[in-house]
Amino acid sequence: MEAGSLPVELWRMILAYLPLPDLGRCSLVCRAWRELILSLDRTRWRQLYLGCAECRHPNWPNQPDVEPESWRAAFKQHYLASKTWTKNAAILETSVCFSLFRRRRTRRTLSVGPGHEFHSLGSALAMSSLFDRILLFPGLHEEQGEIILKVPVEIVGHGKLGEVALLASIDQQCSTTRLCNLVFMPAWFSPFMFKTTSGHVQFDNCNFENGHIQVHGPGTCQVKFCSFKNTHVFLHNVPLCVLENCEFVGSENNSVTVEGHPSSENNWAYTHLLGLIRSSPGVLPTEDSDSLMSLDLESRDQAWSPRTCGIVIEGSQSPTSPATGSPRAGSREAEVGSNGERVARTPDSSDGGLSPSGEDEDEDQLTYRLSYQVQGPQPVLGGSFLGPPLPGASIQLPSCLVLNSLRQELQKDREAMALASSVQGCLIRKCLFRDGKGGVFVCSYGRAKMEGNIFRNLTYAVRCIHNSKIIMLRNHIHHCRASGIFLRLEGGGLIAGNNICHNAEAGVDIRKKSNPLILCNQIHHGLRSGIVVLGNGKGIIRNNQIFSNKEAGVYILYHGNPVVSRNHIFKGHAAGIAVSESGRGLITENVIRENQWGGVDIRRGGVPILRSNLICFGYSDGVVVGDEGKGLLEGNTIYANKGCGVWMMASSLPHVTSNHVSYNGLYGVAVFSQKDGSGELPGGHGAQENFSEDGDAVLWETELEKDDDPPRRPITIALVESNSVNHNGVTLGPPCASSPPQPPDLYIQSSEALHIVTNVIHANRVRGITVAQSSQLTRVANNSISCNRQSGVKIEAQCKVELRGNGIYDNRGHGIITKGDSTVMENDIIGNRGSGLQLLPTSDTKVIRNRIHSLRASSIAVQGHAQALVQENTIFQGKTSKFIFQQSSGNQACVIQNNRLLVFKKSDTWRLVNPPARPHLENSLRGPSAAHGGQKVTAMATRITAHVEGGYHSKRSIFCTIL
């Protein structure tokens, strides 16, 4: 643009000298001039804003070094806000003086100070009229009596802030007033510096020191660019108050108290304040500005199909009469069993690991065709975590597990959006609370909304009690000496998009029936837990990032009952989630990863529902169910933890169903009677917890109220059902000459029963199932146990075990090894590299109606003087060179009768029909896993060629150990 042959740059230099009124007139000349005026944002408009004595930097006190998007817009917003006190519609319609004031004619300025018209504020007020301006000149102005404001006036300090100090106690009884550019201190006779009960008061650019400000509803207040040093702002039943860009320092109690339900009676300023709030830029997220901490997330889908049943054995079916052939030349000593079958003795191999043989495998190799539909749990969150973890690679989650932004969550949840958009009671925005005892205290049905504030170095940031409601958006709460946010006695509201970190106690503390919505926060690096829910507290904890806390990310105890869903809980120094002391809760669809002490820790009466979570990459166990822990573990993906997938005590009576447990470093599922040091718990789970409001010890058991929720159906026996447990023991490397011997199992007497039902136990590094010293019955039924590196099932001495309806296939050791008191009934034990069934000395076993086949050894091997009843079984000969039975001579305690024997031939085919191949899982899945769709039908059409590989791991990785 050029005007009068002058370039734009010169016009900008000329216009930069114009005052505010002239700039406004120039912008009305034409569109080109308006654009020219707007282009002065970083120069002239910035000078005008910063040169105004009534305002401070628009981002003070939190970000004084950050420039606003537009200085002109910030100046306009401040100018409009400073005129709110003059918009009294009732006076405008009835007052001639106010009409003249609007024409800028008869409004007077009264000067107060030495050498001026008035010597005191009281004398000036006595002579003032409506909307007069009282100007206090530099100095100390002390009033000896209470000042009562009966007419609307404006009291302004002349000069820079800090040059005018006012020691007074002011009682506002008029409809509106404004105080600006003053330092307030209380008078000697009263701690109250200002109070009002019905009118509107506006404070701009003031300092308050060592006193109190009190506003009672229907009174309202508007405070901006003010500093409060050891000053308490008390708001009682206020319909609407706005505290914006203020600093609160060094409070000995609460900086702001909001008490009582907002008054239903509103004064004249309520509508104007509401319009001003809605027109000003808020802190609700935009499409681009809202993003939580980014993670390296992408999918790593890898197919996984557990090998189970439905086996067709290609060979020849012989007559069903006992075999009468003689052993081949050079074979070991052979004897004829009680039913006429020749048996051969082989060296004892109790652990099931076999060495490569020199036999001609190509000639006698068998092929297993799997064509069978197996129902198993469906990984809701962890579908991409079915393949092995990549060594040394960064953790990458699938895109479906990326947390939603706050904006996306609010768009999905209309109730949350309505809460975030509502304004009632007190609005505190862009303020700084620091270096004192308390920040904001909301009580007795109070309502408060806090946006974009910073709370630091306080005892606590926000307390909400007695049926009060808070809305907290985009605040930064850190380095508090107790909890950051504390809710008690049915407190509630919305806590969303906040950064809560480095607090000495919990980031958020929920108690006594409080029920907030905690959404899209970052809660991290706390010296205790991230979120604590106790004393019948509730709440919805959703879509948060909770990480790097020294104790549990979420700690639930003393009948706490929250809903914890779709959170990322990671890199904690203790458990990701801990449930103790009768805590409950629904924990669903969370990503719990890289925690030091267990992904989820349940003990001491904790009864949570743990459903559809991804628990992965932990440095210890995935899920720990300790002493007296209970609950339902359903549909979880427990993956690549360095310890066990699930560690539990049978006496705790958990229900473990429909989970995917894979690629964990040690056991998939380990069940014990007692764990060493279980009475001494790590940080976050100890008995010396500190859950008082300000750090004092409190015995919360005495405060517990009657539980309103109906109890779930009790479980009398620990139950592990319908899980997929595979590829565990990934940290156990192959043995070498210098590796230590395999450590023995822990044999601790157990008096608890256990049911292991309808699980898929596949490709674990050592055995499928090991049962050690279980004095009560352990029932193993309808499981698919396949492709494990050693035996399918091992039963130690003095254990009582029932195996019924299982499919035990293609394990590299024996199918079943037993030393204990066991019943083996109606199982399919097919294609294992060692014996199908090995009965060791001290065993007392009933083997009834099974189908048994061994690929390389005898189908049934009876060692020493084992007691056994073997009857009504169908037994296949694995190779022409192997015998069906192997039995020690002189063993009269082994009874073999009424068995059907099939001798190997290549020309025919054996099929498992009538009944079909076990396990029969279709009719076995039941309970909550079926109700919640935690099942998946996996169709498998695969060929498995049996081949013995050299070398086996010297350490254990077991599905289930009962100790």
PDB file of C-alpha atoms in Angstrom, residues 101-338:
ATOM      1  CA  PHE A 101     -20.619   9.932  32.764  1.00  0.00           C
ATOM      2  CA  ARG A 102     -21.139   7.925  29.621  1.00  0.00           C
ATOM      3  CA  ARG A 103     -20.774  11.163  27.662  1.00  0.00           C
ATOM      4  CA  ARG A 104     -17.581  11.756  29.702  1.00  0.00           C
ATOM      5  CA  ARG A 105     -18.795  15.061  31.144  1.00  0.00           C
ATOM      6  CA  THR A 106     -19.596  15.254  34.843  1.00  0.00           C
ATOM      7  CA  ARG A 107     -17.512  12.334  36.177  1.00  0.00           C
ATOM      8  CA  ARG A 108     -15.161  13.869  38.729  1.00  0.00           C
ATOM      9  CA  THR A 109     -11.671  12.902  39.845  1.00  0.00           C
ATOM     10  CA  LEU A 110     -11.044  13.391  43.554  1.00  0.00           C
ATOM     11  CA  SER A 111      -7.387  13.568  44.595  1.00  0.00           C
ATOM     12  CA  VAL A 112      -6.245  12.219  47.958  1.00  0.00           C
ATOM     13  CA  GLY A 113      -2.832  12.827  49.480  1.00  0.00           C
ATOM     14  CA  PRO A 114      -0.609  15.461  51.076  1.00  0.00           C
ATOM     15  CA  GLY A 115      -1.036  18.756  49.262  1.00  0.00           C
ATOM     16  CA  HIS A 116      -4.163  17.606  47.430  1.00  0.00           C
ATOM     17  CA  GLU A 117      -7.868  18.194  47.750  1.00  0.00           C
ATOM     18  CA  PHE A 118      -8.500  15.471  50.359  1.00  0.00           C
ATOM     19  CA  HIS A 119      -6.223  14.196  53.087  1.00  0.00           C
ATOM     20  CA  SER A 120      -7.909  10.785  53.564  1.00  0.00           C
ATOM     21  CA  LEU A 121      -9.925   8.272  51.601  1.00  0.00           C
ATOM     22  CA  GLY A 122     -12.845   8.582  54.009  1.00  0.00           C
ATOM     23  CA  SER A 123     -13.185  12.317  53.453  1.00  0.00           C
ATOM     24  CA  ALA A 124     -13.078  11.877  49.679  1.00  0.00           C
ATOM     25  CA  LEU A 125     -15.767   9.201  49.807  1.00  0.00           C
ATOM     26  CA  ALA A 126     -17.982  11.503  51.828  1.00  0.00           C
ATOM     27  CA  MET A 127     -17.934  13.994  48.949  1.00  0.00           C
ATOM     28  CA  SER A 128     -18.094  11.514  46.049  1.00  0.00           C
ATOM     29  CA  SER A 129     -20.947  10.921  43.640  1.00  0.00           C
ATOM     30  CA  LEU A 130     -21.860   7.998  41.411  1.00  0.00           C
ATOM     31  CA  PHE A 131     -18.893   6.571  39.496  1.00  0.00           C
ATOM     32  CA  ASP A 132     -16.447   9.242  40.584  1.00  0.00           C
ATOM     33  CA  ARG A 133     -12.771   8.432  40.351  1.00  0.00           C
ATOM     34  CA  ILE A 134     -10.781   8.745  43.578  1.00  0.00           C
ATOM     35  CA  LEU A 135      -7.073   9.072  42.887  1.00  0.00           C
ATOM     36  CA  LEU A 136      -4.669   8.178  45.715  1.00  0.00           C
ATOM     37  CA  PHE A 137      -1.256   9.754  45.318  1.00  0.00           C
ATOM     38  CA  PRO A 138       1.949   7.998  46.402  1.00  0.00           C
ATOM     39  CA  GLY A 139       2.312   7.389  50.105  1.00  0.00           C
ATOM     40  CA  LEU A 140       0.822   5.418  52.966  1.00  0.00           C
ATOM     41  CA  HIS A 141      -2.911   5.949  53.446  1.00  0.00           C
ATOM     42  CA  GLU A 142      -4.159   4.583  56.765  1.00  0.00           C
ATOM     43  CA  GLU A 143      -7.799   4.710  57.817  1.00  0.00           C
ATOM     44  CA  GLN A 144      -8.605   4.565  61.529  1.00  0.00           C
ATOM     45  CA  GLY A 145     -12.154   3.312  61.115  1.00  0.00           C
ATOM     46  CA  GLU A 146     -14.070   0.994  58.850  1.00  0.00           C
ATOM     47  CA  ILE A 147     -14.847   2.491  55.455  1.00  0.00           C
ATOM     48  CA  ILE A 148     -18.324   1.838  54.087  1.00  0.00           C
ATOM     49  CA  LEU A 149     -18.835   2.223  50.345  1.00  0.00           C
ATOM     50  CA  LYS A 150     -22.388   3.424  49.724  1.00  0.00           C
ATOM     51  CA  VAL A 151     -22.036   4.744  46.165  1.00  0.00           C
ATOM     52  CA  PRO A 152     -20.237   3.176  43.179  1.00  0.00           C
ATOM     53  CA  VAL A 153     -16.746   4.649  42.885  1.00  0.00           C
ATOM     54  CA  GLU A 154     -13.383   3.841  41.401  1.00  0.00           C
ATOM     55  CA  ILE A 155     -10.346   3.988  43.709  1.00  0.00           C
ATOM     56  CA  VAL A 156      -7.057   4.122  41.817  1.00  0.00           C
ATOM     57  CA  GLY A 157      -3.456   4.500  42.932  1.00  0.00           C
ATOM     58  CA  HIS A 158      -1.395   7.110  41.063  1.00  0.00           C
ATOM     59  CA  GLY A 159       2.014   6.102  39.738  1.00  0.00           C
ATOM     60  CA  LYS A 160       3.609   2.679  39.664  1.00  0.00           C
ATOM     61  CA  LEU A 161       2.280  -0.270  41.616  1.00  0.00           C
ATOM     62  CA  GLY A 162       3.793  -0.249  45.092  1.00  0.00           C
ATOM     63  CA  GLU A 163       3.943   3.542  45.473  1.00  0.00           C
ATOM     64  CA  VAL A 164       0.451   3.739  46.996  1.00  0.00           C
ATOM     65  CA  ALA A 165      -0.341   1.683  50.118  1.00  0.00           C
ATOM     66  CA  LEU A 166      -3.787   1.580  51.715  1.00  0.00           C
ATOM     67  CA  LEU A 167      -4.291   0.316  55.287  1.00  0.00           C
ATOM     68  CA  ALA A 168      -8.031   0.017  55.602  1.00  0.00           C
ATOM     69  CA  SER A 169     -11.017  -2.229  56.219  1.00  0.00           C
ATOM     70  CA  ILE A 170     -13.620  -1.619  53.505  1.00  0.00           C
ATOM     71  CA  ASP A 171     -17.222  -2.801  53.622  1.00  0.00           C
ATOM     72  CA  GLN A 172     -18.932  -2.483  50.239  1.00  0.00           C
ATOM     73  CA  GLN A 173     -22.654  -1.838  50.442  1.00  0.00           C
ATOM     74  CA  CYS A 174     -23.128  -0.365  46.977  1.00  0.00           C
ATOM     75  CA  SER A 175     -23.874  -2.231  43.772  1.00  0.00           C
ATOM     76  CA  THR A 176     -20.429  -1.940  42.187  1.00  0.00           C
ATOM     77  CA  THR A 177     -16.919  -0.599  42.702  1.00  0.00           C
ATOM     78  CA  ARG A 178     -13.417  -0.885  41.266  1.00  0.00           C
ATOM     79  CA  LEU A 179     -10.014  -0.735  42.966  1.00  0.00           C
ATOM     80  CA  CYS A 180      -6.844  -0.522  40.919  1.00  0.00           C
ATOM     81  CA  ASN A 181      -3.084  -0.092  41.280  1.00  0.00           C
ATOM     82  CA  LEU A 182      -3.070  -0.288  45.090  1.00  0.00           C
ATOM     83  CA  VAL A 183      -1.191  -2.142  47.815  1.00  0.00           C
ATOM     84  CA  PHE A 184      -3.739  -3.314  50.398  1.00  0.00           C
ATOM     85  CA  MET A 185      -2.883  -4.085  54.006  1.00  0.00           C
ATOM     86  CA  PRO A 186      -5.312  -4.656  56.884  1.00  0.00           C
ATOM     87  CA  ALA A 187      -6.070  -1.954  59.416  1.00  0.00           C
ATOM     88  CA  TRP A 188      -4.968  -2.444  62.992  1.00  0.00           C
ATOM     89  CA  PHE A 189      -8.485  -3.265  64.202  1.00  0.00           C
ATOM     90  CA  SER A 190      -9.574  -5.901  61.637  1.00  0.00           C
ATOM     91  CA  PRO A 191      -7.919  -8.590  59.500  1.00  0.00           C
ATOM     92  CA  PHE A 192     -10.483  -7.985  56.726  1.00  0.00           C
ATOM     93  CA  MET A 193      -9.245  -5.653  54.017  1.00  0.00           C
ATOM     94  CA  PHE A 194     -12.398  -5.856  51.904  1.00  0.00           C
ATOM     95  CA  LYS A 195     -15.803  -7.516  52.116  1.00  0.00           C
ATOM     96  CA  THR A 196     -19.075  -7.389  50.235  1.00  0.00           C
ATOM     97  CA  THR A 197     -22.350  -9.273  50.513  1.00  0.00           C
ATOM     98  CA  SER A 198     -24.389  -8.325  47.474  1.00  0.00           C
ATOM     99  CA  GLY A 199     -22.490  -5.989  45.156  1.00  0.00           C
ATOM    100  CA  HIS A 200     -19.847  -6.491  42.501  1.00  0.00           C
ATOM    101  CA  VAL A 201     -16.216  -5.603  43.144  1.00  0.00           C
ATOM    102  CA  GLN A 202     -13.409  -5.432  40.608  1.00  0.00           C
ATOM    103  CA  PHE A 203      -9.707  -5.542  41.557  1.00  0.00           C
ATOM    104  CA  ASP A 204      -7.110  -4.761  38.879  1.00  0.00           C
ATOM    105  CA  ASN A 205      -3.359  -4.737  39.363  1.00  0.00           C
ATOM    106  CA  CYS A 206      -3.355  -4.701  43.158  1.00  0.00           C
ATOM    107  CA  ASN A 207      -1.221  -6.263  45.861  1.00  0.00           C
ATOM    108  CA  PHE A 208      -2.781  -7.709  49.017  1.00  0.00           C
ATOM    109  CA  GLU A 209      -0.692  -8.496  52.069  1.00  0.00           C
ATOM    110  CA  ASN A 210      -1.437 -10.329  55.338  1.00  0.00           C
ATOM    111  CA  GLY A 211      -5.214 -10.026  55.419  1.00  0.00           C
ATOM    112  CA  HIS A 212      -8.557 -11.388  54.231  1.00  0.00           C
ATOM    113  CA  ILE A 213     -10.984 -10.668  51.413  1.00  0.00           C
ATOM    114  CA  GLN A 214     -14.541 -11.864  51.816  1.00  0.00           C
ATOM    115  CA  VAL A 215     -17.317 -12.050  49.224  1.00  0.00           C
ATOM    116  CA  HIS A 216     -20.775 -13.406  50.079  1.00  0.00           C
ATOM    117  CA  GLY A 217     -23.384 -14.319  47.518  1.00  0.00           C
ATOM    118  CA  PRO A 218     -25.164 -12.917  45.651  1.00  0.00           C
ATOM    119  CA  GLY A 219     -22.101 -10.684  45.557  1.00  0.00           C
ATOM    120  CA  THR A 220     -19.582 -11.215  42.747  1.00  0.00           C
ATOM    121  CA  CYS A 221     -15.980 -10.260  42.166  1.00  0.00           C
ATOM    122  CA  GLN A 222     -13.560  -9.930  39.285  1.00  0.00           C
ATOM    123  CA  VAL A 223      -9.843 -10.008  40.097  1.00  0.00           C
ATOM    124  CA  LYS A 224      -7.044  -9.659  37.558  1.00  0.00           C
ATOM    125  CA  PHE A 225      -3.298  -9.044  37.694  1.00  0.00           C
ATOM    126  CA  CYS A 226      -3.283  -9.074  41.496  1.00  0.00           C
ATOM    127  CA  SER A 227      -0.748 -10.476  43.920  1.00  0.00           C
ATOM    128  CA  PHE A 228      -1.793 -12.022  47.253  1.00  0.00           C
ATOM    129  CA  LYS A 229       0.874 -12.465  49.906  1.00  0.00           C
ATOM    130  CA  ASN A 230      -0.289 -14.457  52.917  1.00  0.00           C
ATOM    131  CA  THR A 231      -3.829 -13.386  52.067  1.00  0.00           C
ATOM    132  CA  HIS A 232      -6.955 -15.485  52.249  1.00  0.00           C
ATOM    133  CA  VAL A 233      -9.780 -14.997  49.738  1.00  0.00           C
ATOM    134  CA  PHE A 234     -13.046 -16.342  51.152  1.00  0.00           C
ATOM    135  CA  LEU A 235     -15.971 -16.846  48.746  1.00  0.00           C
ATOM    136  CA  HIS A 236     -19.260 -17.921  50.315  1.00  0.00           C
ATOM    137  CA  ASN A 237     -22.262 -18.923  48.168  1.00  0.00           C
ATOM    138  CA  VAL A 238     -20.981 -16.801  45.295  1.00  0.00           C
ATOM    139  CA  PRO A 239     -22.875 -17.309  42.017  1.00  0.00           C
ATOM    140  CA  LEU A 240     -19.828 -16.310  39.962  1.00  0.00           C
ATOM    141  CA  CYS A 241     -16.382 -14.930  40.703  1.00  0.00           C
ATOM    142  CA  VAL A 242     -13.380 -14.658  38.394  1.00  0.00           C
ATOM    143  CA  LEU A 243      -9.749 -14.732  39.557  1.00  0.00           C
ATOM    144  CA  GLU A 244      -7.450 -14.356  36.558  1.00  0.00           C
ATOM    145  CA  ASN A 245      -3.697 -13.870  36.160  1.00  0.00           C
ATOM    146  CA  CYS A 246      -3.131 -13.627  39.901  1.00  0.00           C
ATOM    147  CA  GLU A 247      -0.322 -14.760  42.176  1.00  0.00           C
ATOM    148  CA  PHE A 248      -0.841 -16.304  45.621  1.00  0.00           C
ATOM    149  CA  VAL A 249       2.267 -16.573  47.774  1.00  0.00           C
ATOM    150  CA  GLY A 250       3.044 -17.725  51.292  1.00  0.00           C
ATOM    151  CA  SER A 251      -0.417 -18.542  52.604  1.00  0.00           C
ATOM    152  CA  GLU A 252      -0.567 -19.866  56.163  1.00  0.00           C
ATOM    153  CA  ASN A 253      -3.863 -21.612  55.430  1.00  0.00           C
ATOM    154  CA  ASN A 254      -5.852 -21.802  52.179  1.00  0.00           C
ATOM    155  CA  SER A 255      -5.235 -19.153  49.565  1.00  0.00           C
ATOM    156  CA  VAL A 256      -8.804 -19.384  48.226  1.00  0.00           C
ATOM    157  CA  THR A 257     -11.777 -20.943  49.989  1.00  0.00           C
ATOM    158  CA  VAL A 258     -14.995 -21.587  48.058  1.00  0.00           C
ATOM    159  CA  GLU A 259     -17.779 -22.565  50.431  1.00  0.00           C
ATOM    160  CA  GLY A 260     -21.459 -23.243  49.918  1.00  0.00           C
ATOM    161  CA  HIS A 261     -23.603 -23.886  46.897  1.00  0.00           C
ATOM    162  CA  PRO A 262     -23.691 -20.979  44.405  1.00  0.00           C
ATOM    163  CA  SER A 263     -26.494 -18.596  45.257  1.00  0.00           C
ATOM    164  CA  SER A 264     -29.590 -18.878  43.076  1.00  0.00           C
ATOM    165  CA  GLU A 265     -30.035 -15.117  43.471  1.00  0.00           C
ATOM    166  CA  ASN A 266     -27.767 -13.305  41.012  1.00  0.00           C
ATOM    167  CA  ASN A 267     -26.783  -9.637  41.057  1.00  0.00           C
ATOM    168  CA  TRP A 268     -26.572  -7.413  37.992  1.00  0.00           C
ATOM    169  CA  ALA A 269     -22.955  -8.352  37.186  1.00  0.00           C
ATOM    170  CA  TYR A 270     -23.565 -12.100  36.796  1.00  0.00           C
ATOM    171  CA  THR A 271     -24.649 -11.901  33.136  1.00  0.00           C
ATOM    172  CA  HIS A 272     -21.788  -9.553  32.210  1.00  0.00           C
ATOM    173  CA  LEU A 273     -19.195 -11.772  33.885  1.00  0.00           C
ATOM    174  CA  LEU A 274     -20.574 -14.832  32.127  1.00  0.00           C
ATOM    175  CA  GLY A 275     -20.390 -13.097  28.765  1.00  0.00           C
ATOM    176  CA  LEU A 276     -16.847 -11.914  29.474  1.00  0.00           C
ATOM    177  CA  ILE A 277     -15.741 -15.471  30.373  1.00  0.00           C
ATOM    178  CA  ARG A 278     -17.221 -16.951  27.219  1.00  0.00           C
ATOM    179  CA  SER A 279     -15.717 -14.288  24.973  1.00  0.00           C
ATOM    180  CA  SER A 280     -12.191 -14.610  26.383  1.00  0.00           C
ATOM    181  CA  PRO A 281      -9.845 -17.314  25.117  1.00  0.00           C
ATOM    182  CA  GLY A 282     -10.004 -20.368  27.369  1.00  0.00           C
ATOM    183  CA  VAL A 283      -7.733 -23.324  27.880  1.00  0.00           C
ATOM    184  CA  LEU A 284      -9.886 -26.018  26.306  1.00  0.00           C
ATOM    185  CA  PRO A 285      -7.728 -27.855  23.770  1.00  0.00           C
ATOM    186  CA  THR A 286      -7.789 -27.197  20.054  1.00  0.00           C
ATOM    187  CA  GLU A 287      -7.251 -29.840  17.401  1.00  0.00           C
ATOM    188  CA  ASP A 288      -3.542 -29.144  17.113  1.00  0.00           C
ATOM    189  CA  SER A 289      -2.617 -27.973  20.583  1.00  0.00           C
ATOM    190  CA  ASP A 290      -3.750 -31.037  22.510  1.00  0.00           C
ATOM    191  CA  SER A 291      -1.303 -33.890  22.480  1.00  0.00           C
ATOM    192  CA  LEU A 292      -0.150 -36.040  25.344  1.00  0.00           C
ATOM    193  CA  MET A 293       3.325 -37.436  25.616  1.00  0.00           C
ATOM    194  CA  SER A 294       4.074 -39.218  22.379  1.00  0.00           C
ATOM    195  CA  LEU A 295       5.058 -42.857  22.424  1.00  0.00           C
ATOM    196  CA  ASP A 296       6.785 -44.924  19.759  1.00  0.00           C
ATOM    197  CA  LEU A 297       3.653 -46.761  18.740  1.00  0.00           C
ATOM    198  CA  GLU A 298       3.189 -49.055  15.793  1.00  0.00           C
ATOM    199  CA  SER A 299       1.857 -52.543  15.346  1.00  0.00           C
ATOM    200  CA  ARG A 300       3.903 -55.704  15.235  1.00  0.00           C
ATOM    201  CA  ASP A 301       1.293 -58.225  14.183  1.00  0.00           C
ATOM    202  CA  GLN A 302       2.619 -61.747  14.055  1.00  0.00           C
ATOM    203  CA  ALA A 303       0.474 -64.801  13.617  1.00  0.00           C
ATOM    204  CA  TRP A 304       0.335 -67.326  16.421  1.00  0.00           C
ATOM    205  CA  SER A 305      -1.488 -70.640  16.336  1.00  0.00           C
ATOM    206  CA  PRO A 306      -1.089 -73.033  19.252  1.00  0.00           C
ATOM    207  CA  ARG A 307      -0.702 -76.637  18.198  1.00  0.00           C
ATOM    208  CA  THR A 308      -3.303 -78.742  19.834  1.00  0.00           C
ATOM    209  CA  CYS A 309      -5.473 -81.640  18.942  1.00  0.00           C
ATOM    210  CA  GLY A 310      -7.367 -83.189  16.069  1.00  0.00           C
ATOM    211  CA  ILE A 311      -4.473 -85.447  15.122  1.00  0.00           C
ATOM    212  CA  VAL A 312      -4.494 -87.955  12.300  1.00  0.00           C
ATOM    213  CA  ILE A 313      -1.667 -90.482  12.587  1.00  0.00           C
ATOM    214  CA  GLU A 314      -0.604 -91.844   9.232  1.00  0.00           C
ATOM    215  CA  GLY A 315       0.338 -95.496   9.551  1.00  0.00           C
ATOM    216  CA  SER A 316      -1.368 -98.874   9.756  1.00  0.00           C
ATOM    217  CA  GLN A 317      -4.120-100.038  12.034  1.00  0.00           C
ATOM    218  CA  SER A 318      -3.459-103.564  13.289  1.00  0.00           C
ATOM    219  CA  PRO A 319      -5.901-106.015  14.805  1.00  0.00           C
ATOM    220  CA  THR A 320      -7.053-105.042  18.249  1.00  0.00           C
ATOM    221  CA  SER A 321      -5.583-108.143  19.875  1.00  0.00           C
ATOM    222  CA  PRO A 322      -2.355-107.844  21.896  1.00  0.00           C
ATOM    223  CA  ALA A 323       0.850-107.874  19.915  1.00  0.00           C
ATOM    224  CA  THR A 324       2.678-111.163  19.710  1.00  0.00           C
ATOM    225  CA  GLY A 325       5.766-110.200  17.745  1.00  0.00           C
ATOM    226  CA  SER A 326       9.238-110.721  19.133  1.00  0.00           C
ATOM    227  CA  PRO A 327      11.714-107.932  19.865  1.00  0.00           C
ATOM    228  CA  ARG A 328      14.214-107.068  17.210  1.00  0.00           C
ATOM    229  CA  ALA A 329      17.757-108.293  17.445  1.00  0.00           C
ATOM    230  CA  GLY A 330      19.990-106.304  19.714  1.00  0.00           C
ATOM    231  CA  SER A 331      17.129-104.757  21.703  1.00  0.00           C
ATOM    232  CA  ARG A 332      17.126-104.360  25.443  1.00  0.00           C
ATOM    233  CA  GLU A 333      15.733-106.960  27.807  1.00  0.00           C
ATOM    234  CA  ALA A 334      12.052-107.491  27.070  1.00  0.00           C
ATOM    235  CA  GLU A 335       9.280-109.064  29.101  1.00  0.00           C
ATOM    236  CA  VAL A 336       5.691-109.913  28.462  1.00  0.00           C
ATOM    237  CA  GLY A 337       3.189-107.785  30.352  1.00  0.00           C
ATOM    238  CA  SER A 338       0.071-109.034  32.053  1.00  0.00           C
TER     239      SER A 338
END
